[in-house]
């Protein structure tokens, strides 16, 4: 069976260490050789990112220049309409075949709201869910039904992720970083330094194009 390959979706407005460090730790623990960053197109009814799609990709490029673990897939941005994660995963499945072990990385906050995702019940037929810890979010699901669903799919051995193409949930023991893109945007607007919250190269880019300024 081919190597476990993982995607990490997000708005990345901007990408920060709360994205990068837990995923780097996850990759090391799980044995991921590559993680593909998948920047989202945000649906029109939701608050729009401050940075343009092109700027968000540029920030990803700055962030990963010295991080060979990562690459970028811009397919969701190239479509005129926002894509559902499940549809992107179906497309990847079609490209990579039914046997490829595929992981989709999310933070704990996203796991808690998974039942709101379009066709969420189909996700585990397409991929494993690899979950990073995030401080400030519950570790229990909101309803007994969702907790049962989680418990039923939890992998108890990392090898299960490598030896099956999809179907397991892995709660990774990753470092807790209390950072959000919202906080970074707010700090920038207030003129407060964001050093240590995101890579210097990304800060340099943000400064050079005047992003997140009031
Ligand atoms: P915003 O504050 O704009 O909502 P965000 O910082 O939550 O943004 P997103 O781009 O929305 O970042 O998140 C992409 C993915 O990264 C999600 O699955 C989210 O759970 C995860 N994530 C974001 N920040 C962290 C963090 N500090 N620790 C762990 N996971 C995180």
mmCIF file of N, CA, C and O in Angstrom, residues 7-77:
data_model
loop_
_atom_site.group_PDB
_atom_site.id
_atom_site.type_symbol
_atom_site.label_atom_id
_atom_site.label_comp_id
_atom_site.label_asym_id
_atom_site.label_seq_id
_atom_site.Cartn_x
_atom_site.Cartn_y
_atom_site.Cartn_z
ATOM 1 N N UNK A 7 -3.778 16.106 3.708
ATOM 2 C CA UNK A 7 -4.133 17.466 3.299
ATOM 3 C C UNK A 7 -4.530 18.256 4.533
ATOM 4 O O UNK A 7 -5.080 17.690 5.474
ATOM 5 N N UNK A 8 -4.307 19.550 4.458
ATOM 6 C CA UNK A 8 -4.684 20.417 5.578
ATOM 7 C C UNK A 8 -5.380 21.647 4.989
ATOM 8 O O UNK A 8 -4.735 22.505 4.386
ATOM 9 N N UNK A 9 -6.698 21.685 5.158
ATOM 10 C CA UNK A 9 -7.485 22.787 4.600
ATOM 11 C C UNK A 9 -7.610 23.935 5.584
ATOM 12 O O UNK A 9 -7.591 23.737 6.792
ATOM 13 N N UNK A 10 -7.738 25.139 5.048
ATOM 14 C CA UNK A 10 -7.946 26.294 5.927
ATOM 15 C C UNK A 10 -8.110 27.568 5.121
ATOM 16 O O UNK A 10 -7.864 27.583 3.915
ATOM 17 N N UNK A 11 -8.524 28.606 5.822
ATOM 18 C CA UNK A 11 -8.624 29.903 5.159
ATOM 19 C C UNK A 11 -7.239 30.548 5.088
ATOM 20 O O UNK A 11 -6.910 31.238 4.130
ATOM 21 N N UNK A 12 -6.456 30.324 6.121
ATOM 22 C CA UNK A 12 -5.073 30.817 6.160
ATOM 23 C C UNK A 12 -5.010 32.323 5.905
ATOM 24 O O UNK A 12 -4.291 32.790 5.014
ATOM 25 N N UNK A 13 -5.742 33.069 6.708
ATOM 26 C CA UNK A 13 -5.850 34.537 6.557
ATOM 27 C C UNK A 13 -5.344 35.237 7.820
ATOM 28 O O UNK A 13 -6.137 35.886 8.499
ATOM 29 N N UNK A 14 -4.069 35.128 8.180
ATOM 30 C CA UNK A 14 -2.948 34.450 7.501
ATOM 31 C C UNK A 14 -2.641 33.083 8.127
ATOM 32 O O UNK A 14 -3.160 32.745 9.188
ATOM 33 N N UNK A 15 -1.740 32.334 7.450
ATOM 34 C CA UNK A 15 -1.181 31.115 8.069
ATOM 35 C C UNK A 15 -0.334 31.529 9.279
ATOM 36 O O UNK A 15 0.268 32.604 9.278
ATOM 37 N N UNK A 16 -0.338 30.696 10.327
ATOM 38 C CA UNK A 16 0.403 31.048 11.549
ATOM 39 C C UNK A 16 0.969 29.789 12.203
ATOM 40 O O UNK A 16 0.742 28.671 11.723
ATOM 41 N N UNK A 17 1.701 30.003 13.308
ATOM 42 C CA UNK A 17 2.337 28.858 13.976
ATOM 43 C C UNK A 17 1.313 27.899 14.580
ATOM 44 O O UNK A 17 1.631 26.733 14.805
ATOM 45 N N UNK A 18 0.104 28.375 14.857
ATOM 46 C CA UNK A 18 -0.948 27.465 15.345
ATOM 47 C C UNK A 18 -1.354 26.464 14.274
ATOM 48 O O UNK A 18 -1.913 25.411 14.583
ATOM 49 N N UNK A 19 -1.106 26.802 13.004
ATOM 50 C CA UNK A 19 -1.294 25.829 11.925
ATOM 51 C C UNK A 19 -0.038 24.955 11.780
ATOM 52 O O UNK A 19 -0.115 23.739 11.702
ATOM 53 N N UNK A 20 1.110 25.629 11.696
ATOM 54 C CA UNK A 20 2.333 24.930 11.271
ATOM 55 C C UNK A 20 2.869 23.975 12.339
ATOM 56 O O UNK A 20 3.201 22.823 12.027
ATOM 57 N N UNK A 21 2.944 24.440 13.580
ATOM 58 C CA UNK A 21 3.664 23.626 14.586
ATOM 59 C C UNK A 21 2.903 22.351 14.965
ATOM 60 O O UNK A 21 3.515 21.279 15.025
ATOM 61 N N UNK A 22 1.588 22.432 15.223
ATOM 62 C CA UNK A 22 0.890 21.173 15.524
ATOM 63 C C UNK A 22 0.965 20.185 14.352
ATOM 64 O O UNK A 22 1.139 18.983 14.566
ATOM 65 N N UNK A 23 0.893 20.701 13.130
ATOM 66 C CA UNK A 23 0.907 19.787 11.974
ATOM 67 C C UNK A 23 2.299 19.188 11.775
ATOM 68 O O UNK A 23 2.432 18.014 11.422
ATOM 69 N N UNK A 24 3.331 19.982 12.051
ATOM 70 C CA UNK A 24 4.691 19.410 11.985
ATOM 71 C C UNK A 24 4.856 18.299 13.018
ATOM 72 O O UNK A 24 5.449 17.257 12.730
ATOM 73 N N UNK A 25 4.327 18.524 14.222
ATOM 74 C CA UNK A 25 4.421 17.495 15.267
ATOM 75 C C UNK A 25 3.605 16.263 14.877
ATOM 76 O O UNK A 25 4.059 15.126 15.042
ATOM 77 N N UNK A 26 2.421 16.502 14.345
ATOM 78 C CA UNK A 26 1.566 15.396 13.889
ATOM 79 C C UNK A 26 2.306 14.567 12.841
ATOM 80 O O UNK A 26 2.314 13.331 12.884
ATOM 81 N N UNK A 27 2.928 15.268 11.886
ATOM 82 C CA UNK A 27 3.617 14.571 10.791
ATOM 83 C C UNK A 27 4.712 13.674 11.347
ATOM 84 O O UNK A 27 4.892 12.536 10.892
ATOM 85 N N UNK A 28 5.413 14.176 12.337
ATOM 86 C CA UNK A 28 6.490 13.386 12.918
ATOM 87 C C UNK A 28 5.943 12.162 13.661
ATOM 88 O O UNK A 28 6.442 11.057 13.521
ATOM 89 N N UNK A 29 4.867 12.376 14.408
ATOM 90 C CA UNK A 29 4.309 11.274 15.205
ATOM 91 C C UNK A 29 3.667 10.199 14.331
ATOM 92 O O UNK A 29 3.729 9.015 14.636
ATOM 93 N N UNK A 30 3.025 10.653 13.260
ATOM 94 C CA UNK A 30 2.257 9.719 12.436
ATOM 95 C C UNK A 30 3.119 9.144 11.303
ATOM 96 O O UNK A 30 2.797 8.091 10.756
ATOM 97 N N UNK A 31 4.200 9.872 10.968
ATOM 98 C CA UNK A 31 5.040 9.417 9.860
ATOM 99 C C UNK A 31 4.539 9.907 8.516
ATOM 100 O O UNK A 31 4.463 9.147 7.553
ATOM 101 N N UNK A 32 4.201 11.199 8.466
ATOM 102 C CA UNK A 32 3.773 11.803 7.190
ATOM 103 C C UNK A 32 4.989 12.408 6.511
ATOM 104 O O UNK A 32 5.715 13.186 7.129
ATOM 105 N N UNK A 33 5.167 12.095 5.243
ATOM 106 C CA UNK A 33 6.306 12.666 4.508
ATOM 107 C C UNK A 33 5.918 13.985 3.857
ATOM 108 O O UNK A 33 6.749 14.824 3.565
ATOM 109 N N UNK A 34 4.644 14.149 3.587
ATOM 110 C CA UNK A 34 4.181 15.345 2.883
ATOM 111 C C UNK A 34 2.813 15.753 3.420
ATOM 112 O O UNK A 34 1.972 14.912 3.703
ATOM 113 N N UNK A 35 2.621 17.059 3.580
ATOM 114 C CA UNK A 35 1.316 17.612 3.940
ATOM 115 C C UNK A 35 0.997 18.701 2.922
ATOM 116 O O UNK A 35 1.793 19.629 2.723
ATOM 117 N N UNK A 36 -0.146 18.572 2.301
ATOM 118 C CA UNK A 36 -0.544 19.554 1.287
ATOM 119 C C UNK A 36 -1.508 20.560 1.894
ATOM 120 O O UNK A 36 -2.569 20.181 2.406
ATOM 121 N N UNK A 37 -1.119 21.825 1.839
ATOM 122 C CA UNK A 37 -1.991 22.900 2.327
ATOM 123 C C UNK A 37 -3.028 23.197 1.252
ATOM 124 O O UNK A 37 -2.688 23.338 0.072
ATOM 125 N N UNK A 38 -4.281 23.288 1.695
ATOM 126 C CA UNK A 38 -5.393 23.429 0.751
ATOM 127 C C UNK A 38 -6.181 24.701 1.112
ATOM 128 O O UNK A 38 -7.105 24.645 1.929
ATOM 129 N N UNK A 39 -5.780 25.852 0.577
ATOM 130 C CA UNK A 39 -6.498 27.080 0.935
ATOM 131 C C UNK A 39 -7.929 27.083 0.387
ATOM 132 O O UNK A 39 -8.161 26.693 -0.753
ATOM 133 N N UNK A 40 -8.869 27.519 1.232
ATOM 134 C CA UNK A 40 -10.307 27.476 0.890
ATOM 135 C C UNK A 40 -10.771 28.747 0.198
ATOM 136 O O UNK A 40 -10.309 29.832 0.494
ATOM 137 N N UNK A 41 -11.760 28.545 -0.631
ATOM 138 C CA UNK A 41 -12.582 29.629 -1.131
ATOM 139 C C UNK A 41 -13.692 29.798 -0.104
ATOM 140 O O UNK A 41 -14.344 28.818 0.249
ATOM 141 N N UNK A 42 -13.926 30.974 0.405
ATOM 142 C CA UNK A 42 -14.916 31.115 1.481
ATOM 143 C C UNK A 42 -16.293 31.409 0.883
ATOM 144 O O UNK A 42 -16.425 32.296 0.037
ATOM 145 N N UNK A 43 -17.328 30.643 1.277
ATOM 146 C CA UNK A 43 -18.662 30.848 0.716
ATOM 147 C C UNK A 43 -19.143 32.285 0.928
ATOM 148 O O UNK A 43 -18.837 32.890 1.960
ATOM 149 N N UNK A 44 -19.900 32.834 -0.035
ATOM 150 C CA UNK A 44 -20.278 34.243 0.014
ATOM 151 C C UNK A 44 -21.075 34.633 1.262
ATOM 152 O O UNK A 44 -21.004 35.775 1.696
ATOM 153 N N UNK A 45 -21.800 33.687 1.885
ATOM 154 C CA UNK A 45 -22.610 34.041 3.055
ATOM 155 C C UNK A 45 -21.769 34.107 4.324
ATOM 156 O O UNK A 45 -22.264 34.470 5.376
ATOM 157 N N UNK A 46 -20.499 33.749 4.250
ATOM 158 C CA UNK A 46 -19.642 33.803 5.448
ATOM 159 C C UNK A 46 -18.722 35.023 5.353
ATOM 160 O O UNK A 46 -18.446 35.507 4.264
ATOM 161 N N UNK A 47 -18.241 35.525 6.495
ATOM 162 C CA UNK A 47 -17.329 36.675 6.438
ATOM 163 C C UNK A 47 -16.146 36.362 5.511
ATOM 164 O O UNK A 47 -15.546 35.284 5.608
ATOM 165 N N UNK A 48 -15.848 37.283 4.625
ATOM 166 C CA UNK A 48 -14.794 37.041 3.639
ATOM 167 C C UNK A 48 -13.412 37.285 4.242
ATOM 168 O O UNK A 48 -13.249 38.136 5.117
ATOM 169 N N UNK A 49 -12.396 36.549 3.754
ATOM 170 C CA UNK A 49 -11.038 36.808 4.241
ATOM 171 C C UNK A 49 -10.631 38.242 3.910
ATOM 172 O O UNK A 49 -11.106 38.800 2.919
ATOM 173 N N UNK A 50 -9.768 38.816 4.736
ATOM 174 C CA UNK A 50 -9.260 40.155 4.410
ATOM 175 C C UNK A 50 -8.266 40.093 3.267
ATOM 176 O O UNK A 50 -8.215 40.971 2.422
ATOM 177 N N UNK A 51 -7.438 39.068 3.271
ATOM 178 C CA UNK A 51 -6.454 38.908 2.199
ATOM 179 C C UNK A 51 -7.132 38.273 0.996
ATOM 180 O O UNK A 51 -8.034 37.449 1.144
ATOM 181 N N UNK A 52 -6.673 38.643 -0.207
ATOM 182 C CA UNK A 52 -7.203 38.013 -1.420
ATOM 183 C C UNK A 52 -6.700 36.567 -1.479
ATOM 184 O O UNK A 52 -5.755 36.194 -0.772
ATOM 185 N N UNK A 53 -7.314 35.795 -2.365
ATOM 186 C CA UNK A 53 -6.883 34.404 -2.537
ATOM 187 C C UNK A 53 -5.402 34.367 -2.911
ATOM 188 O O UNK A 53 -4.625 33.568 -2.371
ATOM 189 N N UNK A 54 -5.015 35.263 -3.797
ATOM 190 C CA UNK A 54 -3.615 35.286 -4.243
ATOM 191 C C UNK A 54 -2.672 35.643 -3.077
ATOM 192 O O UNK A 54 -1.606 35.048 -2.927
ATOM 193 N N UNK A 55 -3.099 36.569 -2.251
ATOM 194 C CA UNK A 55 -2.264 36.940 -1.090
ATOM 195 C C UNK A 55 -2.181 35.793 -0.083
ATOM 196 O O UNK A 55 -1.131 35.553 0.509
ATOM 197 N N UNK A 56 -3.289 35.081 0.096
ATOM 198 C CA UNK A 56 -3.256 33.954 1.038
ATOM 199 C C UNK A 56 -2.295 32.867 0.538
ATOM 200 O O UNK A 56 -1.553 32.269 1.324
ATOM 201 N N UNK A 57 -2.304 32.640 -0.774
ATOM 202 C CA UNK A 57 -1.364 31.651 -1.334
ATOM 203 C C UNK A 57 0.072 32.154 -1.191
ATOM 204 O O UNK A 57 0.974 31.388 -0.836
ATOM 205 N N UNK A 58 0.269 33.426 -1.437
ATOM 206 C CA UNK A 58 1.617 33.996 -1.319
ATOM 207 C C UNK A 58 2.131 33.840 0.113
ATOM 208 O O UNK A 58 3.291 33.511 0.335
ATOM 209 N N UNK A 59 1.250 34.047 1.098
ATOM 210 C CA UNK A 59 1.665 33.867 2.500
ATOM 211 C C UNK A 59 2.020 32.402 2.776
ATOM 212 O O UNK A 59 2.967 32.118 3.520
ATOM 213 N N UNK A 60 1.265 31.478 2.176
ATOM 214 C CA UNK A 60 1.600 30.053 2.343
ATOM 215 C C UNK A 60 2.986 29.796 1.756
ATOM 216 O O UNK A 60 3.817 29.111 2.362
ATOM 217 N N UNK A 61 3.234 30.381 0.565
ATOM 218 C CA UNK A 61 4.555 30.163 -0.071
ATOM 219 C C UNK A 61 5.673 30.671 0.836
ATOM 220 O O UNK A 61 6.702 30.013 0.989
ATOM 221 N N UNK A 62 5.481 31.851 1.417
ATOM 222 C CA UNK A 62 6.507 32.403 2.318
ATOM 223 C C UNK A 62 6.718 31.458 3.507
ATOM 224 O O UNK A 62 7.847 31.206 3.925
ATOM 225 N N UNK A 63 5.611 30.946 4.040
ATOM 226 C CA UNK A 63 5.692 30.118 5.257
ATOM 227 C C UNK A 63 6.395 28.797 5.002
ATOM 228 O O UNK A 63 7.077 28.275 5.885
ATOM 229 N N UNK A 64 6.229 28.235 3.810
ATOM 230 C CA UNK A 64 6.764 26.874 3.590
ATOM 231 C C UNK A 64 8.100 26.863 2.859
ATOM 232 O O UNK A 64 8.655 25.792 2.628
ATOM 233 N N UNK A 65 8.612 28.047 2.517
ATOM 234 C CA UNK A 65 9.866 28.107 1.744
ATOM 235 C C UNK A 65 10.975 27.282 2.411
ATOM 236 O O UNK A 65 11.754 26.627 1.735
ATOM 237 N N UNK A 66 11.023 27.305 3.735
ATOM 238 C CA UNK A 66 12.058 26.517 4.422
ATOM 239 C C UNK A 66 11.440 25.364 5.220
ATOM 240 O O UNK A 66 11.983 24.934 6.229
ATOM 241 N N UNK A 67 10.289 24.891 4.752
ATOM 242 C CA UNK A 67 9.624 23.765 5.414
ATOM 243 C C UNK A 67 9.236 22.719 4.365
ATOM 244 O O UNK A 67 8.106 22.719 3.861
ATOM 245 N N UNK A 68 10.170 21.815 4.039
ATOM 246 C CA UNK A 68 9.944 20.881 2.929
ATOM 247 C C UNK A 68 8.801 19.894 3.156
ATOM 248 O O UNK A 68 8.357 19.242 2.207
ATOM 249 N N UNK A 69 8.314 19.811 4.398
ATOM 250 C CA UNK A 69 7.170 18.922 4.663
ATOM 251 C C UNK A 69 5.958 19.323 3.823
ATOM 252 O O UNK A 69 5.148 18.484 3.450
ATOM 253 N N UNK A 70 5.832 20.630 3.551
ATOM 254 C CA UNK A 70 4.583 21.148 2.992
ATOM 255 C C UNK A 70 4.658 21.428 1.494
ATOM 256 O O UNK A 70 5.698 21.826 0.976
ATOM 257 N N UNK A 71 3.530 21.243 0.844
ATOM 258 C CA UNK A 71 3.326 21.855 -0.465
ATOM 259 C C UNK A 71 1.908 22.431 -0.496
ATOM 260 O O UNK A 71 1.196 22.399 0.518
ATOM 261 N N UNK A 72 1.521 22.985 -1.632
ATOM 262 C CA UNK A 72 0.251 23.727 -1.705
ATOM 263 C C UNK A 72 -0.567 23.209 -2.879
ATOM 264 O O UNK A 72 -0.026 22.965 -3.959
ATOM 265 N N UNK A 73 -1.867 23.057 -2.656
ATOM 266 C CA UNK A 73 -2.789 22.699 -3.745
ATOM 267 C C UNK A 73 -3.824 23.814 -3.824
ATOM 268 O O UNK A 73 -4.585 24.017 -2.866
ATOM 269 N N UNK A 74 -3.861 24.516 -4.950
ATOM 270 C CA UNK A 74 -4.744 25.691 -5.062
ATOM 271 C C UNK A 74 -6.055 25.365 -5.777
ATOM 272 O O UNK A 74 -6.773 26.270 -6.192
ATOM 273 N N UNK A 75 -6.377 24.084 -5.901
ATOM 274 C CA UNK A 75 -7.543 23.716 -6.717
ATOM 275 C C UNK A 75 -8.839 24.382 -6.237
ATOM 276 O O UNK A 75 -9.685 24.742 -7.060
ATOM 277 N N UNK A 76 -9.019 24.529 -4.921
ATOM 278 C CA UNK A 76 -10.294 25.104 -4.454
ATOM 279 C C UNK A 76 -10.391 26.585 -4.815
ATOM 280 O O UNK A 76 -11.481 27.112 -4.997
ATOM 281 N N UNK A 77 -9.236 27.250 -4.912
ATOM 282 C CA UNK A 77 -9.251 28.678 -5.261
ATOM 283 C C UNK A 77 -9.452 28.890 -6.758
ATOM 284 O O UNK A 77 -9.863 29.962 -7.195
#
